[in-house]
Coordinates of C-alpha atoms and ligand atoms in Angstrom, one line a residue:
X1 CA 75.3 109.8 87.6
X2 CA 73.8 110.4 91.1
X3 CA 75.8 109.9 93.9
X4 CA 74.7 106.4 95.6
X5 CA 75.4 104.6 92.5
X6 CA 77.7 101.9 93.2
X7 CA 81.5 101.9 92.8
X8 CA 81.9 100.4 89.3
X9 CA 79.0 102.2 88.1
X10 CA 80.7 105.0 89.0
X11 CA 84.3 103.8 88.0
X12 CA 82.6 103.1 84.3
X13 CA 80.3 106.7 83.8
X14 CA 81.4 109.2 86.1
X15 CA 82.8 112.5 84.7
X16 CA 82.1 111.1 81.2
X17 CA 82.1 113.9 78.9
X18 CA 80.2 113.3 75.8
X19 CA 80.2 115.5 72.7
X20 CA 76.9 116.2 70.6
X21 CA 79.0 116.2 67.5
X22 CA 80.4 112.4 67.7
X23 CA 77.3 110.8 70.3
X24 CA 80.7 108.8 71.0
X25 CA 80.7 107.0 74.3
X26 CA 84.1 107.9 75.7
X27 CA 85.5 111.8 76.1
X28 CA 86.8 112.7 73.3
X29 CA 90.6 113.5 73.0
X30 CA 90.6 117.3 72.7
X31 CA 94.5 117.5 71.2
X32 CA 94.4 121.8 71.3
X33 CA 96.6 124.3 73.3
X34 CA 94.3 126.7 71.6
X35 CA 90.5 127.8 72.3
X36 CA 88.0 130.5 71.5
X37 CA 87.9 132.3 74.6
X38 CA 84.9 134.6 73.4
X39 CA 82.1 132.1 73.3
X40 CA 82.9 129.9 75.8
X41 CA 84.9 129.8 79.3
X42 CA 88.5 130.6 79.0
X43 CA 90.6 127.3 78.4
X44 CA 94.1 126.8 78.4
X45 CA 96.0 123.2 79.5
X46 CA 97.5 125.1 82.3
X47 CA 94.4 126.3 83.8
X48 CA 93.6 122.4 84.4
X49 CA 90.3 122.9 83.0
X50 CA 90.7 120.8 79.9
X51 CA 87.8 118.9 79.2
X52 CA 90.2 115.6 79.5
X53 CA 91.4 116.8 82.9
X54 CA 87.8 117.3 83.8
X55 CA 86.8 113.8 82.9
X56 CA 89.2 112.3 85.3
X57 CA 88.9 115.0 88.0
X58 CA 85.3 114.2 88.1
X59 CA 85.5 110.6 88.1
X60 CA 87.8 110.5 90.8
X61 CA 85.9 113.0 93.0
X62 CA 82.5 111.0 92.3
X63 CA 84.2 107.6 93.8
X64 CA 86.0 109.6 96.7
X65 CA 82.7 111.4 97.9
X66 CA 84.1 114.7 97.1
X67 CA 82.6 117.9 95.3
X68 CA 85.3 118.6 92.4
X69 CA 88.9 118.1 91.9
X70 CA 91.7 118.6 89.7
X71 CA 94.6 116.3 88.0
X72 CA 98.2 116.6 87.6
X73 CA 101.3 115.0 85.8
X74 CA 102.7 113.4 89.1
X75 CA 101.6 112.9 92.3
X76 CA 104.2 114.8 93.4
X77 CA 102.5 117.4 91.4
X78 CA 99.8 117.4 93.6
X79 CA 101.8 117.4 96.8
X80 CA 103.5 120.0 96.4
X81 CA 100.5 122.1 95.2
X82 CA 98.5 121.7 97.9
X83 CA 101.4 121.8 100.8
X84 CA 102.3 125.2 98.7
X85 CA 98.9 126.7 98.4
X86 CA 98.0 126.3 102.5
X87 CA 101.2 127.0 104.1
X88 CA 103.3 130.1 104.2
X89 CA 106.3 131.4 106.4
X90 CA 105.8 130.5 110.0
X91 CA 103.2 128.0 109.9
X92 CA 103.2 124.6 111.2
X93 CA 102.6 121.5 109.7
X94 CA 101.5 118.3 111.8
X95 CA 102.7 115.3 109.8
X96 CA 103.1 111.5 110.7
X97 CA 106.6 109.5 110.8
X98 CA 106.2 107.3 108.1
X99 CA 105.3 109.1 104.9
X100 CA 106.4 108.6 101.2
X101 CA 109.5 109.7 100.6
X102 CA 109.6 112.1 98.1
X103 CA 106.9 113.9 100.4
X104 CA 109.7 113.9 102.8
X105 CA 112.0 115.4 100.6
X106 CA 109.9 117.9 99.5
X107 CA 108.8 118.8 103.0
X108 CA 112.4 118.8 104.0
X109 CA 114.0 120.6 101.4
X110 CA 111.1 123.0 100.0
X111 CA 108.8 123.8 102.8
X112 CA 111.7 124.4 105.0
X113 CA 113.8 127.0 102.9
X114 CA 109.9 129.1 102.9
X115 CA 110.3 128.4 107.0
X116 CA 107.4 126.5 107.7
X117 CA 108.2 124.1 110.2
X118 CA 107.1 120.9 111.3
X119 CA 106.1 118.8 114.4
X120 CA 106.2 115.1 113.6
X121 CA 103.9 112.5 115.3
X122 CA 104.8 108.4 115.6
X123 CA 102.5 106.7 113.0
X124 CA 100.4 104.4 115.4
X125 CA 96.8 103.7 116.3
X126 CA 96.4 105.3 119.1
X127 CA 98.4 108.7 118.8
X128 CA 97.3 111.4 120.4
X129 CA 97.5 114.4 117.7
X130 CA 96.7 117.1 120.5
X131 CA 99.4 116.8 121.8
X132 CA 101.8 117.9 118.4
X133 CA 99.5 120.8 117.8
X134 CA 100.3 124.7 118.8
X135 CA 99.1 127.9 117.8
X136 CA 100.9 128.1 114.7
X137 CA 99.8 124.7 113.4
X138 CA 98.1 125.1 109.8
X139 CA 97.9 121.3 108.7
X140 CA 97.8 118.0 109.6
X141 CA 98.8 115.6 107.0
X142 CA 98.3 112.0 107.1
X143 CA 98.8 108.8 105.0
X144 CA 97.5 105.7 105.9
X145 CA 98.0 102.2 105.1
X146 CA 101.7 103.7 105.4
X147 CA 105.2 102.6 103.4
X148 CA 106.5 100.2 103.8
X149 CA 104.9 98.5 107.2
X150 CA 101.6 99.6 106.0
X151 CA 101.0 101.0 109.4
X152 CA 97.5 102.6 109.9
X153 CA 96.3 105.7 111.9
X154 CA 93.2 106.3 113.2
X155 CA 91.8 108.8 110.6
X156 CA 88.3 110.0 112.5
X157 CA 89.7 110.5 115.6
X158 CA 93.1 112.9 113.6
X159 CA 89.6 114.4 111.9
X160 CA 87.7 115.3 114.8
X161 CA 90.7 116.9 116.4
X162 CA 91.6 118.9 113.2
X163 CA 88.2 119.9 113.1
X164 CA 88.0 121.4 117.1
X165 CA 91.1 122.8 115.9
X166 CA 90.2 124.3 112.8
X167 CA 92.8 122.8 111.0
X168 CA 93.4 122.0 107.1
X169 CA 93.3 118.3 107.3
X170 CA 94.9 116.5 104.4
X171 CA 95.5 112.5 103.5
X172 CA 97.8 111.0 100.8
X173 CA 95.5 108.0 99.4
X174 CA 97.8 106.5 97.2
X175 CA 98.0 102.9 99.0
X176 CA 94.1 102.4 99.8
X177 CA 93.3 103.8 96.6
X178 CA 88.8 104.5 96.5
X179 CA 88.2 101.5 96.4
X180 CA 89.3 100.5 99.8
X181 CA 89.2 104.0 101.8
X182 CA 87.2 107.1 101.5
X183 CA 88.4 109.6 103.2
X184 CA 86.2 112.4 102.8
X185 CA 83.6 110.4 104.8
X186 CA 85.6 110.0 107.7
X187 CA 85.9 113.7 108.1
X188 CA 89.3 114.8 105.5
X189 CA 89.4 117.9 104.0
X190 CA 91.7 117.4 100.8
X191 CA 92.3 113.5 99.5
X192 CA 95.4 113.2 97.2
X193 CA 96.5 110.3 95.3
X194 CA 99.6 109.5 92.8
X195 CA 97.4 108.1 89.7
X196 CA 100.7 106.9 88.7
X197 CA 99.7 104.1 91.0
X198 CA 96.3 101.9 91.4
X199 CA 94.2 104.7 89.8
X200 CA 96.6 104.0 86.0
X201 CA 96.7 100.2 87.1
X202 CA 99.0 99.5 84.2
X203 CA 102.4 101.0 85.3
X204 CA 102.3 103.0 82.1
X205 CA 100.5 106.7 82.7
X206 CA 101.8 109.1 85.5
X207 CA 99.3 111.0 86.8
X208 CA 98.1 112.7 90.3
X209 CA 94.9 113.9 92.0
X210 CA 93.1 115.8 94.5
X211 CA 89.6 116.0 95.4
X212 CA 87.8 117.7 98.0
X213 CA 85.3 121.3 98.1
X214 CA 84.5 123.4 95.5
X215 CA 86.3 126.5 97.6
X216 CA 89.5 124.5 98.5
X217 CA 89.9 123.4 94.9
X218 CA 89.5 126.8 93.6
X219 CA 92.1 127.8 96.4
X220 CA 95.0 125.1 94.8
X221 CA 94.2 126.0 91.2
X222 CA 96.2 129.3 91.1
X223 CA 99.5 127.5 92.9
X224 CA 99.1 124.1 90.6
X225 CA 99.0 126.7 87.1
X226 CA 102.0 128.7 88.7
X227 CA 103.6 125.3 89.1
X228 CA 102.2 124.1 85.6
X229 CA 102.7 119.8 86.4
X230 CA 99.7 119.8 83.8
X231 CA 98.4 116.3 82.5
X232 CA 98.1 116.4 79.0
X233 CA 94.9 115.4 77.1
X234 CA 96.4 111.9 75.4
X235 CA 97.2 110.9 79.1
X236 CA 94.2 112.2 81.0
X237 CA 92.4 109.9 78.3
X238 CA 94.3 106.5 79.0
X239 CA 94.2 107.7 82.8
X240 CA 89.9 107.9 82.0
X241 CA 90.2 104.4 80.6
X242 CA 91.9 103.3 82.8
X243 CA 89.7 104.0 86.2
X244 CA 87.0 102.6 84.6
X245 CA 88.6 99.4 85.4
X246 CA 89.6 100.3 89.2
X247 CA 87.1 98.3 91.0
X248 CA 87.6 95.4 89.1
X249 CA 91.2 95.1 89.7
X250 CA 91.0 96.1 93.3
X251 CA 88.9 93.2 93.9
X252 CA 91.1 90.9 92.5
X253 CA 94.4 92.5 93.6
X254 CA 93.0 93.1 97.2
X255 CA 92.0 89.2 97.4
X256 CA 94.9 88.0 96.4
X257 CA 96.9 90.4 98.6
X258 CA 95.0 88.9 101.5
X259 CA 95.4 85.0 100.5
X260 CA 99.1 85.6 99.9
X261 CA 99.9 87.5 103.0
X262 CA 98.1 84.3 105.1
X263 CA 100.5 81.9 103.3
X264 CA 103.8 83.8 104.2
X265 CA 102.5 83.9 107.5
X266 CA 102.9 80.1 107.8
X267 CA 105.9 80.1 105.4
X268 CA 109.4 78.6 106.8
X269 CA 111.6 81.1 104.9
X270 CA 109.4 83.9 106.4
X271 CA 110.1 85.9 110.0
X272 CA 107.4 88.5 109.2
X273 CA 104.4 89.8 107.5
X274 CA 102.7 93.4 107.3
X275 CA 99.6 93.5 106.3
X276 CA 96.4 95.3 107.8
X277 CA 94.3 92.4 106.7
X278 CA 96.1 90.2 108.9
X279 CA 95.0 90.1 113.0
X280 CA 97.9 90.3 113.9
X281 CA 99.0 93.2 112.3
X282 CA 98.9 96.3 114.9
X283 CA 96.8 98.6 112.8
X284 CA 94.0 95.5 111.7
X285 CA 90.7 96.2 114.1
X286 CA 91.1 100.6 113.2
X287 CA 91.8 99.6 109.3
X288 CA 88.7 97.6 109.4
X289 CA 86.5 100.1 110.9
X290 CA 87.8 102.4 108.1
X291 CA 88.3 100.5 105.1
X292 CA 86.3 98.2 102.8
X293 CA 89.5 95.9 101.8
X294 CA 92.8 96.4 103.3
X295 CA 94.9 97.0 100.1
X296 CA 97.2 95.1 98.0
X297 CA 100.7 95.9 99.5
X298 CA 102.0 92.9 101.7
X299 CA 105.4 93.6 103.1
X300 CA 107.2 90.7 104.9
X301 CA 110.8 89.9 105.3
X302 CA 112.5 86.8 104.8
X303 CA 114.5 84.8 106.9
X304 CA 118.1 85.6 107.1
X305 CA 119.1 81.9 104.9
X306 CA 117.4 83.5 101.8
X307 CA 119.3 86.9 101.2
X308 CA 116.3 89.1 99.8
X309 CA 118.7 91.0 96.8
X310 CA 119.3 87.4 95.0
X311 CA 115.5 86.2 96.0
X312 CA 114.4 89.0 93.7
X313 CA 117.2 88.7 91.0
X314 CA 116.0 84.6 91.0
X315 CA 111.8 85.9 90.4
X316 CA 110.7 85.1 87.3
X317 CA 108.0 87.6 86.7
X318 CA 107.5 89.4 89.7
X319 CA 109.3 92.6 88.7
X320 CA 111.8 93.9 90.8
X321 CA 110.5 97.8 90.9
X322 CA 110.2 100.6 92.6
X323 CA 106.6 101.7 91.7
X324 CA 103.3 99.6 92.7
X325 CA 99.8 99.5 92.0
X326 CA 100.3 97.9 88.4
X327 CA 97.8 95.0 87.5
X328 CA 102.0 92.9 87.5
X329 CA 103.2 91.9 90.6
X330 CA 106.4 94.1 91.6
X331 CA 108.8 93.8 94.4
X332 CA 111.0 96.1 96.0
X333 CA 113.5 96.3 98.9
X334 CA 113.1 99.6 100.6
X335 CA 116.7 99.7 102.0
X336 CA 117.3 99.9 98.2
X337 CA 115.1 102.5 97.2
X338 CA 112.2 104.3 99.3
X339 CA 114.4 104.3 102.5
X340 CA 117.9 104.7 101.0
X341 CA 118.5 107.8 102.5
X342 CA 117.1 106.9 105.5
X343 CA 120.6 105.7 108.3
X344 CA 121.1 102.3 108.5
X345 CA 120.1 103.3 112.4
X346 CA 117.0 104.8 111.8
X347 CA 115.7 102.1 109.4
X348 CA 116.5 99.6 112.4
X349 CA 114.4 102.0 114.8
X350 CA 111.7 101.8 112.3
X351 CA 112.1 98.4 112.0
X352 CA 113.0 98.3 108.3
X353 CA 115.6 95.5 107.6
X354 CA 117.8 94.9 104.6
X355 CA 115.8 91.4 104.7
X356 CA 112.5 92.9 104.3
X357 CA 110.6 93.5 101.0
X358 CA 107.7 95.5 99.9
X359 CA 105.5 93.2 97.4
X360 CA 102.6 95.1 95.5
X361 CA 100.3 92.1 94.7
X362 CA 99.2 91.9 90.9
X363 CA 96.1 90.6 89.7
X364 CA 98.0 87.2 88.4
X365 CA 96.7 83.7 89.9
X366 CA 97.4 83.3 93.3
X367 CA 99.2 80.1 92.2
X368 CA 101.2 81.1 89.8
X369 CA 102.7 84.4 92.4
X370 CA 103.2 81.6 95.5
X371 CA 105.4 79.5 92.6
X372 CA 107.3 82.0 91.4
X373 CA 107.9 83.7 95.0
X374 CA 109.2 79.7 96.1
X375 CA 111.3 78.6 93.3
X376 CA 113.2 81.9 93.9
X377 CA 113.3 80.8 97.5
X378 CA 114.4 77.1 96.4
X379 CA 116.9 78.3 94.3
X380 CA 118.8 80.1 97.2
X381 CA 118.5 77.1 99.8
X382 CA 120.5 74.7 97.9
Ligands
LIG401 N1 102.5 109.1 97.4 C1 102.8 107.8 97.5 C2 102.2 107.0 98.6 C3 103.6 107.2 96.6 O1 104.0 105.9 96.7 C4 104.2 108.0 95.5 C5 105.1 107.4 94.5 O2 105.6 106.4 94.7 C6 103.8 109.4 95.4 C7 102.9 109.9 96.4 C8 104.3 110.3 94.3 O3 103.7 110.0 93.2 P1 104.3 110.2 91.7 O4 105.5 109.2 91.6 O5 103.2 109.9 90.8 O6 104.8 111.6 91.6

């Protein structure tokens, strides 16, 4: 496949491995622990070089611009992986605010007992990373559109300092997904995604990713087989499947992501709306100099006459749910879940509310989500 094909050309062939024995058109499932190490190169599931893993590796480094990769059974797989195989006692990472929160956790618990420290910068536009960096930084680590406000950073101008710097730069692509960021071209070293999310599509395979060089993939291999979060061949199949469809369902989700978050806009039961795609939203004029679409993840919160626990328990089928990215349209209150360990103080300063909800737009009608989001809104106001 050569490398200007277009996305869904891509999405469909990329990484495909075909086997002379079957002609079939998908990668075989290769169900074996077991391999003849004389004739060919050494396999082993935990040497994430399983021709299932390599399907999906490649197929995700083809749409991301990148050289290689290698897949996981979580994102948080991943994370840790590649946080383990760059830093070591005394280094420094650079990392934004707002980040996912199990990244938190692991950077909080895990990286901290190994002593690497941190230096934290405020997720906006126009931060100036410079300013967090010393002579013991190692890493800066970035992910943008961000939970739950899907605020952006700037990710060329965090690249161009990394780069004077000569500094590992590293971005969490879980809420663009391809389709609507590439981060490699805009100057990132290492691009990680939780599969788990639009990459699956279906909320039914977990699986995570990283792409980037040749040399840096090579340098995460040995840490991800001491870890072992291996994907196993049955799932890096349906994950395969899966992508093929990515493009697709971004186009639709992303669309009606953007319609949606224009109607709440001008809904009465609404006080506010996050979404990149919006002009008003802080981050909109450096997300559309970096991204193709602006994502599927509208946040908003409701006004204080519609209490946003019993909205959700009144949906229909919007699923109340902690994950996203699934072709169904979940909700989620992150004082419930992403942010419940976050004070009741801190959420205020980050201007979280108990009101406000995360809604990861499915590829349903545009119709038939508005209906369902206001007769769980009508059913409160009487
Ligand atoms: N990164 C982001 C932005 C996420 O939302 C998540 C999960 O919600 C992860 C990473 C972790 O991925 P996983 O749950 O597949 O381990």
């Amino acid at each position: 496949m050569k490398n200007n094909s277009g996305f869904n050309s891509k999405c469909v062939h990329a990484g495909t491995a075909m086997q002379k024995e079957t002609n079939a058109a998908n990668t075989p499932i290769v169900a074996s622990t077991a391999f003849r190490y004389l004739d060919t190169q050494m396999q082993y599931p935990r040497m994430f070089n399983l021709v299932n893993q390599m399907a999906v590796a490649n197929k995700i480094a083809a749409i991301e611009y990148a050289e290689t990769g290698l897949i996981f059974s979580s994102g948080m797989g991943v994370i840790s992986a590649v946080l383990m195989t760059f830093l070591k006692p005394g280094d420094e990472l650079v990392i934004q605010s707002n980040i996912y929160g199990g990244t938190y956790m692991f950077i909080h618990g895990e990286l901290n007992k190994i002593g690497v420290t941190l230096k934290v910068f405020p997720t906006e536009i126009d931060v100036n990373i410079e300013d967090y960096i010393t002579p013991k930084t190692k890493m800066v680590y970035i992910e943008t559109p961000a939970n739950p406000l899907l605020d952006i950073v700037d990710i060329e101008k965090i690249t161009s300092v990394c780069k004077a710097h000569n500094l590992l730069s590293v971005i969490d692509n879980t809420f663009a997904s391809p389709y609507c960021q590439n981060p490699i071209n805009l100057g990132v070293d290492l691009v990680m995604h939780s599969g788990t999310k639009y990459l699956a599509g279906h909320s039914d395979v977990m699986f995570g990713a990283v792409v980037g060089t040749h040399e840096l993939i090579e340098k995460i291999r040995p840490t991800a087989m001491a870890y072992g979060s291996v994907l196993d061949a049955k799932a890096a199949s349906d994950a395969e499947k899966s992508i093929k469809t990515l493009g697709l369902r971004m186009k639709k989700h992303t669309e009606n992501a953007q319609e949606i978050a224009e109607i709440l806009s001008k809904h009465p039961k609404v006080n506010k709306v996050f979404y990149p795609g919006l002009p008003n939203h802080k981050g909109h004029d450096v997300a559309k100099k970096q991204m193709r679409a602006y994502g599927a993840i509208v946040s908003f919160e409701l006004h204080d006459s519609v209490n946003a626990v019993d909205f959700q328990k009144n949906l229909e089928f919007i699923m109340p749910s902690v994950s996203l990215g699934g072709v169904e349209s979940l909700i989620t209150s992150p004082f419930l879940t992403s942010h419940k360990f976050v004070s009741p103080e801190d959420r205020q300063k980050m201007g979280i509310s108990n009101q406000m909800l995360r809604l990861s737009v499915g590829i349903e009608e545009v119709e038939d989500i508005m209906f369902d989001i206001n007769q769980a809104i009508e059913k409160l106001s009487k």
